[in-house]
């Protein structure tokens, strides 16, 4: 079976940062055999390595930071909605922008 180059590139990028072959196969709907073949052909430096430990920890830290930032954005959006709907202290006689 032939896959689009974008799928191969995405899979190889995940393998380079330390994602396990099995997880990448499940996530992208590919066979493990295909991934091993791609890794052997396009990433010979990974052939005998399971992963780059530093890259995996950096990836986890980046994902954790992304989650924190997404939470912060959600809180700020909710605060903006609440402030937009608030009335002025003078019983709404004057509207502030």
Short mmCIF file of C-alpha atoms in Angstrom, two decimals, residues 1 12-13 19 27 69 77 79 84-85:
data_model
loop_
_atom_site.label_atom_id
_atom_site.label_comp_id
_atom_site.label_asym_id
_atom_site.label_seq_id
_atom_site.Cartn_x
_atom_site.Cartn_y
_atom_site.Cartn_z
CA UNK A 1 0.00 0.00 0.00
CA UNK A 12 9.19 9.89 10.72
CA UNK A 13 9.02 13.16 12.68
CA UNK A 19 7.58 8.21 20.01
CA UNK A 27 -2.17 6.94 15.96
CA UNK A 69 -1.24 27.79 28.03
CA UNK A 77 -11.74 34.01 27.39
CA UNK A 79 -13.19 36.32 32.09
CA UNK A 84 -18.40 42.08 28.62
CA UNK A 85 -21.77 41.18 30.16
#
